[in-house]
Amino acid sequence: MTDERPNLVKVYGRTGTPQCYAVRDFLYSNDVPLEWVEVRTDEEARAIGLDSVTDPRLPVCVFPDGTRVERPTIQRLSEKLGWFHDPSRTEYDVAIYGAGPAGLSAAVYGASEGLKTVVIERWAIGGQAASSPKIENYLGFPGGISGVDLADRARDQATKFGAEIVIAREGVRGEFTAGRRVGYLADGSKVVARAAVVATGIDYHRLNLPNEDRFSGAGIYYGAGASEAALCTAHPVVVVGGGNSGAQATLHFSRTSPRVTLVVRGDTLKSSISAYLVERIHAATNVDVLTNNEVTALEGDAMLDAVIVRNRLTGECRRIETHWLFVCIGGAPRTEWAVEAKVTRDEAGYLVTGPDLMNGGQPSEAWPLDRPPYHLETSVPGLFAAGDVRHGSVKRCASAVGEGAMAITFVHRYLADG
Ligand SMILES: Cc1cc2nc3c(=O)[nH]c(=O)nc-3n(C[C@H](O)[C@H](O)[C@H](O)COP(=O)(O)OP(=O)(O)OC[C@H]3O[C@@H](n4cnc5c(N)ncnc54)[C@H](O)[C@@H]3O)c2cc1C
């Protein structure tokens, strides 16, 4: 039976190759319907015009209009989907970096309150939230909502109010002079705005194991892997991480995979995972929980074949065969650009804002104005931070959304100050 969905992109490729994973993850996170066609043999490869199953032209994407693109870059995919465009204005009232919950919320409030608003996103709409199979604690969705669905609704809402969303572009440098926030993008272009909101969240921590890079996208995946569940139906899955995201991933895969092993460094799940998730994990009959354990080695050739897990109390090691390891051990912000731009960060790289810039009731030396910084304002006036990237933030969707909205209130005040 053929799939009749009108926007469907057909992707031919091989599981366990980073390029194919990147395409799947990008399309899934952006809520583009995709049909994955595994190419297993040379014959199957030849049937789509390739030489063999190892042909470097994989993955091959066939778009709804029938056009075919071999080994597409993310920019090329965005172009084909009609999303890749330059910012249309030479200057905006507010530029928002990051289209996770904080950035999308800032976009909705900015655009709906009449600000000329642009959002710059380096990957896909939705940020970390888009990798969550089901968000159950977000107000107004008692049955839960998938992160991709939430992000898609937010994108519609923001664009309905006139926000521009520019994806597949990364902000890499900032120059902040009186009244102008200039963001330089990785492709050499720039975005000029009167105020800016940094909502770039955090990047996943890695395990820091010797051959980890080699397996990234080829057996190791960061986050809850919402795009991958359909592919591991016949395989055992290992999840690392004792937080809510690890718990969500475990439950997600337990519905489709024969066996899921959750590896946690702590001695109990209760201290770091919400009670409702702990209950469901204990009730799942195909889930093994290994507390006081950590992954110490990765084995495999072209693709991950097994992980070594060590008991931290006894030193005992066990080998678990798997091609699917999902790493959900939190993350850290990537704010290296802030050093050159003289934006105050804390030791871990989070952007310091508002009251945290004050010492004993007085603004720190980094703050240049007579007035104290607004609540979400960084040490550069008119540059705000919202969501997970901010020092002291609560790592939750609702908080990120709240801060995105709040940042826009302060943008108005800053712009009114002249
Ligand atoms: C698997 C998982 C499940 C979760 N489940 C829940 C849950 O059930 N409930 C809950 O409340 N919270 C949950 N969270 C936490 C929640 O998703 C985050 O707290 C929230 O997404 C933070 O939003 P944010 O906008 O601050 O950052 P992010 O979501 O991290 O978004 C940041 C965005 O900025 C982009 N970006 C980064 N750098 C740049 C740059 N230089 N230029 C342009 N763009 C850039 C990124 O690509 C990303 O899209 C979960 C997190 C994960 C990983």
Coordinates of C-alpha atoms and ligand atoms in Angstrom, one line a residue:
M1 CA 0.0 0.0 0.0
T2 CA 1.4 3.4 -0.9
D3 CA 1.5 6.3 1.6
E4 CA -0.8 9.1 0.3
R5 CA 0.2 11.9 2.7
P6 CA 0.6 15.0 0.5
N7 CA 3.8 16.4 2.0
L8 CA 5.5 13.0 2.4
V9 CA 9.2 12.9 1.8
K10 CA 10.5 9.4 1.0
V11 CA 14.0 8.8 2.4
Y12 CA 16.1 5.8 1.2
G13 CA 19.0 5.0 3.4
R14 CA 20.7 2.7 5.9
T15 CA 20.1 2.6 9.6
G16 CA 23.2 3.3 11.6
T17 CA 24.7 5.9 9.4
P18 CA 25.0 9.5 10.7
Q19 CA 23.9 11.2 7.5
C20 CA 20.7 9.2 7.4
Y21 CA 20.0 9.8 11.0
A22 CA 20.6 13.6 10.5
V23 CA 18.0 13.6 7.7
R24 CA 15.5 11.6 9.7
D25 CA 15.9 13.6 12.8
F26 CA 15.6 17.0 11.0
L27 CA 12.5 15.9 9.1
Y28 CA 10.9 14.4 12.2
S29 CA 11.7 17.3 14.4
N30 CA 10.2 19.7 11.9
D31 CA 7.1 17.6 11.7
V32 CA 7.5 16.7 8.0
P33 CA 5.9 13.3 7.3
L34 CA 8.6 10.9 6.1
E35 CA 8.6 7.4 4.8
W36 CA 11.9 5.6 5.7
V37 CA 12.9 3.0 3.2
E38 CA 15.8 0.8 4.4
V39 CA 18.3 -0.1 1.6
R40 CA 19.6 -3.5 2.5
T41 CA 21.2 -5.0 -0.6
D42 CA 23.1 -3.9 -3.7
E43 CA 20.1 -4.9 -5.7
E44 CA 17.8 -2.6 -3.7
A45 CA 20.4 0.2 -4.2
R46 CA 20.6 -0.4 -7.9
A47 CA 16.8 -0.2 -8.1
I48 CA 17.1 3.5 -7.1
G49 CA 20.0 4.2 -9.4
L50 CA 22.9 3.7 -7.0
D51 CA 25.9 1.4 -7.4
S52 CA 25.7 -0.5 -4.1
V53 CA 24.4 -0.4 -0.6
T54 CA 27.5 1.5 0.5
D55 CA 27.1 4.2 -2.2
P56 CA 28.1 7.5 -0.7
R57 CA 25.1 9.2 -2.4
L58 CA 22.8 7.8 0.3
P59 CA 20.5 8.9 1.8
V60 CA 18.4 9.7 -1.2
C61 CA 15.3 11.9 -0.6
V62 CA 12.3 12.0 -3.0
F63 CA 10.1 15.0 -2.5
P64 CA 6.4 15.3 -3.0
D65 CA 7.0 17.1 -6.4
G66 CA 8.9 14.0 -7.5
T67 CA 12.4 15.7 -7.4
R68 CA 15.2 13.6 -6.0
V69 CA 18.1 14.9 -3.9
E70 CA 21.1 12.7 -3.1
R71 CA 22.9 13.1 0.3
P72 CA 21.2 16.4 1.0
T73 CA 22.6 18.9 3.5
I74 CA 20.2 20.5 6.0
Q75 CA 20.3 23.7 4.0
R76 CA 19.3 21.8 0.8
L77 CA 16.5 20.0 2.7
S78 CA 15.2 23.4 4.0
E79 CA 15.3 24.8 0.5
K80 CA 13.4 21.9 -0.9
L81 CA 10.7 22.4 1.8
G82 CA 10.5 26.1 1.0
W83 CA 11.9 27.1 4.3
F84 CA 15.3 28.4 3.5
H85 CA 15.2 32.1 3.0
D86 CA 17.2 35.2 4.1
P87 CA 15.7 37.6 6.7
S88 CA 13.5 39.9 4.7
R89 CA 14.2 43.1 6.6
T90 CA 17.4 45.1 7.0
E91 CA 16.5 45.8 10.6
Y92 CA 14.1 44.2 13.1
D93 CA 12.8 45.4 16.5
V94 CA 13.8 42.1 18.1
A95 CA 15.9 39.2 16.9
I96 CA 15.4 35.9 18.8
Y97 CA 18.1 33.2 18.7
G98 CA 16.8 29.7 19.1
A99 CA 13.3 28.3 18.3
G100 CA 12.8 26.1 21.3
P101 CA 9.9 26.8 23.7
A102 CA 11.5 30.0 25.0
G103 CA 12.3 31.4 21.5
L104 CA 8.9 30.5 20.1
S105 CA 7.1 32.0 23.0
A106 CA 9.1 35.2 22.6
A107 CA 8.2 35.2 18.9
V108 CA 4.5 34.8 19.6
Y109 CA 4.4 37.7 22.1
G110 CA 6.8 39.9 20.1
A111 CA 5.0 39.6 16.8
S112 CA 1.5 39.7 18.4
E113 CA 2.5 42.9 20.2
G114 CA 3.5 44.7 17.0
L115 CA 7.3 44.2 17.1
K116 CA 9.1 43.4 13.9
T117 CA 10.3 39.9 15.0
V118 CA 12.7 37.4 13.5
V119 CA 13.7 34.0 14.9
I120 CA 17.0 32.4 13.9
E121 CA 17.2 28.6 14.4
R122 CA 20.2 26.5 13.6
W123 CA 18.4 23.1 13.4
A124 CA 14.7 22.4 13.9
I125 CA 11.7 24.1 15.4
G126 CA 11.0 23.0 19.0
G127 CA 14.5 22.6 20.5
Q128 CA 14.9 19.9 23.2
A129 CA 11.1 19.8 23.6
A130 CA 10.8 18.5 20.0
S131 CA 12.7 15.4 21.1
S132 CA 10.2 14.6 23.9
P133 CA 7.8 11.9 22.9
K134 CA 5.1 13.2 25.3
I135 CA 5.1 16.2 27.5
E136 CA 2.6 15.6 30.3
N137 CA 3.2 18.4 32.7
Y138 CA 2.5 21.3 30.3
L139 CA -0.6 23.3 31.3
G140 CA -3.7 22.8 29.3
F141 CA -2.8 19.3 27.9
P142 CA -4.1 16.8 30.4
G143 CA -3.6 13.9 28.0
G144 CA 0.0 15.1 27.2
I145 CA 1.3 16.4 23.9
S146 CA 4.2 15.4 21.8
G147 CA 7.0 18.0 21.7
V148 CA 6.8 18.1 17.9
D149 CA 3.1 18.8 18.0
L150 CA 3.6 21.5 20.6
A151 CA 6.4 23.1 18.5
D152 CA 4.3 22.9 15.3
R153 CA 1.4 24.7 16.9
A154 CA 3.8 27.4 18.3
R155 CA 5.3 27.9 14.9
D156 CA 1.9 28.4 13.3
Q157 CA 1.0 30.8 16.1
A158 CA 4.2 32.8 15.7
T159 CA 4.0 33.0 11.9
K160 CA 0.3 33.9 12.1
F161 CA 1.2 37.0 14.0
G162 CA 3.9 37.8 11.5
A163 CA 7.1 36.6 13.1
E164 CA 9.7 35.4 10.5
I165 CA 11.4 32.1 11.3
V166 CA 14.7 31.5 9.6
I167 CA 15.9 27.9 10.1
A168 CA 19.1 26.1 9.3
R169 CA 21.1 29.2 10.3
E170 CA 23.3 29.5 13.4
G171 CA 24.2 32.6 15.3
V172 CA 27.9 32.6 15.9
R173 CA 28.9 36.1 17.0
G174 CA 27.3 39.2 18.4
E175 CA 28.3 42.9 18.1
F176 CA 26.4 45.2 20.4
T177 CA 26.6 49.0 20.0
A178 CA 24.2 51.7 21.1
G179 CA 20.8 50.8 19.8
R180 CA 21.9 48.0 17.5
R181 CA 22.3 44.3 18.1
V182 CA 24.1 42.7 15.2
G183 CA 24.1 38.9 15.1
Y184 CA 26.5 37.2 12.7
L185 CA 25.4 33.9 11.3
A186 CA 27.6 30.9 10.4
D187 CA 27.0 31.4 6.6
G188 CA 28.4 35.0 6.8
S189 CA 25.1 36.8 6.8
K190 CA 24.0 39.1 9.6
V191 CA 20.8 40.1 11.4
V192 CA 20.4 43.6 12.7
A193 CA 17.9 44.4 15.5
R194 CA 17.2 47.0 18.2
A195 CA 16.9 44.3 20.8
A196 CA 17.7 40.6 21.0
V197 CA 16.7 37.6 23.0
V198 CA 19.0 34.6 23.4
A199 CA 17.0 31.4 23.8
T200 CA 19.6 28.9 22.6
G201 CA 19.0 26.4 25.4
I202 CA 21.5 23.7 26.2
D203 CA 23.4 21.1 24.2
Y204 CA 23.3 17.5 25.3
H205 CA 26.2 16.2 27.4
R206 CA 28.2 13.4 26.0
L207 CA 29.4 10.3 27.8
N208 CA 33.1 11.3 27.0
L209 CA 34.0 7.8 26.0
P210 CA 37.0 7.2 23.6
N211 CA 35.1 6.1 20.4
E212 CA 31.9 8.0 21.1
D213 CA 32.3 10.4 18.1
R214 CA 32.5 7.4 15.7
F215 CA 29.2 6.0 16.8
S216 CA 27.3 9.3 17.0
G217 CA 24.3 8.8 14.7
A218 CA 25.5 5.2 14.2
G219 CA 24.2 3.6 17.4
I220 CA 24.5 6.5 19.8
Y221 CA 21.8 9.2 19.9
Y222 CA 21.4 12.2 22.2
G223 CA 18.0 12.9 23.7
A224 CA 15.0 10.8 23.8
G225 CA 15.2 9.8 20.1
A226 CA 11.6 10.4 19.3
S227 CA 12.4 9.9 15.6
E228 CA 13.9 6.5 16.1
A229 CA 11.3 4.4 18.0
A230 CA 9.8 3.0 14.8
L231 CA 13.2 1.6 13.7
C232 CA 14.1 -0.3 16.9
T233 CA 11.0 -2.5 17.1
A234 CA 13.0 -5.7 17.0
H235 CA 16.0 -4.6 18.9
P236 CA 17.1 -4.1 22.6
V237 CA 17.5 -0.5 23.5
V238 CA 19.8 1.1 26.2
V239 CA 18.9 4.5 27.7
V240 CA 21.4 6.4 30.0
G241 CA 20.2 9.0 32.4
G242 CA 18.4 9.3 35.7
G243 CA 16.3 12.4 34.8
N244 CA 12.8 12.8 33.4
S245 CA 14.1 12.8 29.8
G246 CA 15.7 9.4 30.3
A247 CA 12.6 8.1 32.0
Q248 CA 10.4 9.4 29.1
A249 CA 12.7 7.8 26.5
T250 CA 12.6 4.5 28.4
L251 CA 8.8 4.4 28.5
H252 CA 8.7 5.5 24.8
F253 CA 10.9 2.6 23.7
S254 CA 9.3 0.1 26.0
R255 CA 6.2 0.3 23.8
T256 CA 8.0 -0.8 20.7
S257 CA 11.2 -2.6 21.6
P258 CA 11.5 -6.1 23.2
R259 CA 13.8 -5.0 26.0
V260 CA 14.9 -1.6 27.4
T261 CA 17.7 -1.2 29.9
L262 CA 17.8 2.1 31.8
V263 CA 21.3 2.8 33.2
V264 CA 21.4 5.3 36.1
R265 CA 24.4 6.4 38.2
G266 CA 22.4 7.2 41.3
D267 CA 21.1 4.6 43.7
T268 CA 17.4 5.3 43.1
L269 CA 15.1 6.7 40.5
K270 CA 12.9 8.6 42.9
S271 CA 15.4 11.4 43.7
S272 CA 15.5 12.7 40.1
I273 CA 12.5 11.4 38.2
S274 CA 8.8 12.5 38.6
A275 CA 6.8 10.0 40.6
Y276 CA 4.3 9.2 37.8
L277 CA 7.2 8.2 35.5
V278 CA 8.9 6.1 38.2
E279 CA 5.6 4.2 38.8
R280 CA 5.3 3.5 35.1
I281 CA 8.9 2.4 34.7
H282 CA 8.5 -0.1 37.6
A283 CA 5.2 -1.4 36.1
A284 CA 6.7 -2.0 32.6
T285 CA 7.6 -5.7 32.3
N286 CA 10.2 -5.3 29.6
V287 CA 12.3 -2.6 31.4
D288 CA 15.4 -3.4 33.4
V289 CA 16.7 -0.6 35.7
L290 CA 20.4 -0.7 36.6
T291 CA 20.9 1.9 39.3
N292 CA 24.5 2.6 40.6
N293 CA 25.7 1.8 37.1
E294 CA 27.4 3.6 34.3
V295 CA 28.4 3.0 30.7
T296 CA 32.2 2.6 30.5
A297 CA 32.9 1.4 27.0
L298 CA 31.4 1.2 23.5
E299 CA 32.0 -1.7 21.1
G300 CA 31.4 -2.1 17.4
D301 CA 32.9 -1.6 14.0
A302 CA 31.0 0.7 11.6
M303 CA 28.0 0.7 14.0
L304 CA 27.6 0.3 17.8
D305 CA 27.2 -3.4 18.6
A306 CA 27.4 -3.4 22.5
V307 CA 28.0 -1.3 25.6
I308 CA 29.9 -2.2 28.7
V309 CA 28.1 -1.2 31.9
R310 CA 29.9 -1.1 35.2
N311 CA 28.4 -1.3 38.7
R312 CA 29.8 1.6 40.6
L313 CA 29.6 -0.2 44.0
T314 CA 30.9 -3.7 43.1
G315 CA 33.0 -2.9 40.0
E316 CA 31.3 -5.7 38.2
C317 CA 31.0 -5.2 34.4
R318 CA 28.3 -6.6 32.1
R319 CA 28.1 -6.5 28.3
I320 CA 24.8 -5.5 26.7
E321 CA 24.3 -6.1 23.0
T322 CA 22.6 -3.2 21.4
H323 CA 22.6 -1.0 18.3
W324 CA 20.6 1.7 20.0
L325 CA 22.0 3.7 22.9
F326 CA 20.1 6.9 23.9
V327 CA 22.0 9.4 26.1
C328 CA 19.8 11.6 28.2
I329 CA 22.3 13.0 30.8
G330 CA 21.4 16.7 30.7
G331 CA 23.4 19.3 28.9
A332 CA 25.3 22.6 29.0
P333 CA 24.9 25.9 27.2
R334 CA 27.1 26.7 24.2
T335 CA 27.7 30.4 24.7
E336 CA 31.4 30.8 23.7
W337 CA 30.4 33.8 21.5
A338 CA 29.5 35.7 24.8
V339 CA 33.2 35.9 25.8
E340 CA 34.1 38.1 22.9
A341 CA 30.9 40.1 23.2
K342 CA 31.6 40.7 26.9
V343 CA 28.3 39.2 28.1
T344 CA 28.6 37.9 31.6
R345 CA 28.4 34.1 32.0
D346 CA 28.6 31.9 35.1
E347 CA 31.2 29.2 35.5
A348 CA 29.2 26.7 33.5
G349 CA 28.5 29.1 30.6
Y350 CA 24.9 30.1 31.5
L351 CA 24.1 33.8 30.8
V352 CA 23.7 35.8 33.9
T353 CA 20.7 38.2 34.0
G354 CA 18.8 40.8 36.0
P355 CA 19.1 40.5 39.8
D356 CA 22.0 38.0 39.5
L357 CA 24.1 40.8 38.0
M358 CA 23.8 42.8 41.2
N359 CA 26.3 42.7 44.1
G360 CA 24.9 43.9 47.4
G361 CA 22.1 45.9 45.8
Q362 CA 24.5 47.5 43.2
P363 CA 24.9 46.4 39.6
S364 CA 28.2 44.7 38.9
E365 CA 31.0 46.6 37.1
A366 CA 30.1 44.9 33.9
W367 CA 26.7 46.8 33.8
P368 CA 27.1 50.1 32.0
L369 CA 23.9 52.0 32.7
D370 CA 22.5 54.0 35.7
R371 CA 19.3 52.0 35.9
P372 CA 19.5 48.4 37.1
P373 CA 19.2 45.6 34.6
Y374 CA 15.7 44.4 33.8
H375 CA 14.9 41.0 35.1
L376 CA 16.0 38.9 32.1
E377 CA 18.5 41.4 30.8
T378 CA 22.1 40.3 30.4
S379 CA 25.1 42.5 31.2
V380 CA 24.6 44.1 27.7
P381 CA 21.6 46.4 27.8
G382 CA 18.9 45.3 25.3
L383 CA 20.2 41.8 25.1
F384 CA 18.0 39.4 27.0
A385 CA 18.2 35.7 27.8
A386 CA 15.3 33.3 28.3
G387 CA 14.9 29.6 29.0
D388 CA 17.5 27.0 29.7
V389 CA 20.4 29.1 28.6
R390 CA 19.9 31.5 31.5
H391 CA 21.7 31.2 34.8
G392 CA 19.3 29.9 37.4
S393 CA 16.7 28.7 34.9
V394 CA 14.2 26.0 35.7
K395 CA 14.6 23.3 33.1
R396 CA 11.0 23.0 32.1
C397 CA 8.9 23.8 29.0
A398 CA 6.5 25.9 30.9
S399 CA 9.3 28.0 32.5
A400 CA 10.9 28.5 29.1
V401 CA 7.6 29.6 27.6
G402 CA 7.0 32.0 30.6
E403 CA 10.5 33.5 30.2
G404 CA 10.1 34.0 26.5
A405 CA 6.9 36.0 27.1
M406 CA 8.4 37.9 29.9
A407 CA 11.5 38.8 27.9
I408 CA 9.3 40.6 25.4
T409 CA 7.8 42.8 28.1
F410 CA 11.3 43.9 29.0
V411 CA 12.2 44.4 25.3
H412 CA 9.3 46.9 25.2
R413 CA 10.6 48.7 28.2
Y414 CA 14.1 48.8 26.8
L415 CA 12.9 50.1 23.4
A416 CA 10.7 52.7 25.2
D417 CA 13.8 53.9 27.2
G418 CA 15.1 55.1 23.8
Ligands
LIG1 C1 13.9 14.3 26.0 C2 13.5 15.5 26.7 C3 12.2 15.5 27.4 C4 11.8 16.6 28.1 N1 10.5 16.5 28.6 C5 10.0 17.5 29.3 C6 8.7 17.5 29.9 O1 8.0 16.5 29.8 N2 8.3 18.6 30.6 C7 9.0 19.7 30.7 O2 8.6 20.7 31.2 N3 10.3 19.8 30.1 C8 10.8 18.7 29.5 N4 12.1 18.8 29.0 C9 12.8 20.0 29.1 C10 12.4 21.1 28.1 O3 12.3 20.5 26.8 C11 13.4 22.2 28.1 O4 13.5 22.8 29.4 C12 13.0 23.3 27.1 O5 12.9 22.8 25.8 C13 13.9 24.5 27.2 O6 13.5 25.4 26.2 P1 14.5 26.5 25.6 O7 13.8 27.2 24.5 O8 15.1 27.3 26.7 O9 15.7 25.7 24.9 P2 15.8 24.5 23.9 O10 14.6 23.7 23.9 O11 17.1 23.8 24.1 O12 15.9 25.2 22.5 C14 17.0 26.0 22.1 C15 17.0 26.1 20.6 O13 18.1 27.0 20.2 C16 18.7 26.5 19.0 N5 20.1 27.0 19.0 C17 21.1 26.7 19.8 N6 22.2 27.5 19.5 C18 21.8 28.3 18.5 C19 22.5 29.3 17.7 N7 23.8 29.6 18.0 N8 21.8 29.9 16.7 C20 20.5 29.6 16.5 N9 19.8 28.6 17.2 C21 20.5 28.0 18.1 C22 18.7 25.0 19.2 O14 18.8 24.3 18.0 C23 17.3 24.8 19.8 O15 16.3 24.6 18.8 C24 12.6 17.7 28.2 C25 13.8 17.8 27.6 C26 14.3 16.7 26.9 C27 15.6 16.7 26.2

